[in-house]
Coordinates of C-alpha atoms in Angstrom, one line a residue:
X1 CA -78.9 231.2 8.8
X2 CA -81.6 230.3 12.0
X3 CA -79.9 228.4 14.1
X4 CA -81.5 225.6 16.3
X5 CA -83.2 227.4 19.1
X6 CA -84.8 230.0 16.1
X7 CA -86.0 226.6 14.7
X8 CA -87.5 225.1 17.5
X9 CA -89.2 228.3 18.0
X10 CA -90.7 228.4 14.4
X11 CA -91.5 224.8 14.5
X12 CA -93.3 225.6 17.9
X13 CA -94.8 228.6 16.3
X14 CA -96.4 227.1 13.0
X15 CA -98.0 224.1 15.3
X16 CA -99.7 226.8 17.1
X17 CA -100.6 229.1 14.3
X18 CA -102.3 226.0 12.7
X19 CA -104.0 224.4 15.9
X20 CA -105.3 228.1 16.1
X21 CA -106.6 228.3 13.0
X22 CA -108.8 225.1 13.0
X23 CA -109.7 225.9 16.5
X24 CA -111.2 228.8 14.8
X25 CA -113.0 227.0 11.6
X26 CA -114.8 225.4 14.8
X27 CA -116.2 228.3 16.5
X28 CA -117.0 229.9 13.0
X29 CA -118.9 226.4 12.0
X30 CA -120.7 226.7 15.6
X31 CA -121.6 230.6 15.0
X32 CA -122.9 229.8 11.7
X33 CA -124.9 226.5 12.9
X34 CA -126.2 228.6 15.9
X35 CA -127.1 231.4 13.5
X36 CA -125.2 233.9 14.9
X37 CA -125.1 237.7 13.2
X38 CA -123.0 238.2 10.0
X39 CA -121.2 240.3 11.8
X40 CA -119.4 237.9 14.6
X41 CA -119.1 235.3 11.1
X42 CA -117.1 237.6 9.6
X43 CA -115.2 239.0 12.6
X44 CA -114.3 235.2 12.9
X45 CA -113.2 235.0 9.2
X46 CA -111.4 237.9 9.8
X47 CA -109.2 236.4 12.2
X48 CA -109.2 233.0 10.4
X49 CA -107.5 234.9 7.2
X50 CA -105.1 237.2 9.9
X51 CA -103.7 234.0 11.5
X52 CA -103.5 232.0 8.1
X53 CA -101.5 234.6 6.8
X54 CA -99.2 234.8 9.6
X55 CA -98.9 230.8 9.1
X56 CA -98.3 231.7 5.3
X57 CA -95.8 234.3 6.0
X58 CA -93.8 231.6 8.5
X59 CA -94.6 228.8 5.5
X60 CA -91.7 230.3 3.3
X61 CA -88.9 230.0 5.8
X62 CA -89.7 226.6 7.1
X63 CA -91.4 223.7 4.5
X64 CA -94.7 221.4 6.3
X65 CA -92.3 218.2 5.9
X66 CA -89.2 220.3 7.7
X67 CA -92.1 221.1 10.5
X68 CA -93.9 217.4 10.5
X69 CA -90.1 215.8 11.2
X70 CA -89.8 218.2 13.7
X71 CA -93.2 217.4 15.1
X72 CA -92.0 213.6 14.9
X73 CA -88.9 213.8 16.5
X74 CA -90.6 215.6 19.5
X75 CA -93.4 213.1 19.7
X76 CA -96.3 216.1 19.7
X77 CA -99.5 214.8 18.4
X78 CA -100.5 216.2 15.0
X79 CA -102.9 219.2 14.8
X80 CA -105.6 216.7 13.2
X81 CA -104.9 214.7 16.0
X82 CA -105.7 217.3 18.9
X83 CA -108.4 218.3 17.4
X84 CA -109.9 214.8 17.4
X85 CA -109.0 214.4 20.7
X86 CA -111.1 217.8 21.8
X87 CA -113.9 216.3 19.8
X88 CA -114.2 213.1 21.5
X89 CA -113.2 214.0 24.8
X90 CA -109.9 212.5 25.2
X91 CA -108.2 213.4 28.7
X92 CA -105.4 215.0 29.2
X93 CA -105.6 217.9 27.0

């Protein structure tokens, strides 16, 4: 049984395996706009599918809605929501 600390550490973990992973999709959508080589597209998959996994792997001990109250309760922003913020230029991030 994880106790609370191992918790907060997954919870912290899976926020930043998924705020990785769609930082990711946003270099890959740049490289493939800026038509980069095949090459760095698919190195970029390749690390898209390494960290999803990970994120995978960590999905079977700890549900989205066990993470998302957590996420709640510590009044973080949602990964949707950081990434909007990087978009648009919001300060402070």
């Amino acid at each position: 049984m994880c106790n609370d600390a191992s918790k907060h550490k997954k919870y912290k973990y899976y926020y930043w395996l998924d705020e990785m992973i769609m930082d990711l999709w946003s270099e890959y959508i740049d490289l493939v706009l800026n038509e980069a080589s095949t090459e760095r597209c698919d190195n970029k998959i390749k690390m898209i599918e390494f960290y999803q996994n990970e994120l995978d792997l960590l999905s079977k001990e700890i549900s989205f809605s066990e993470a998302n109250e957590w996420r709640r309760k510590q009044l973080l922003p949602s990964t949707t929501q950081k990434m909007a913020d990087k978009l648009f230029g919001v300060v402070g991030i």
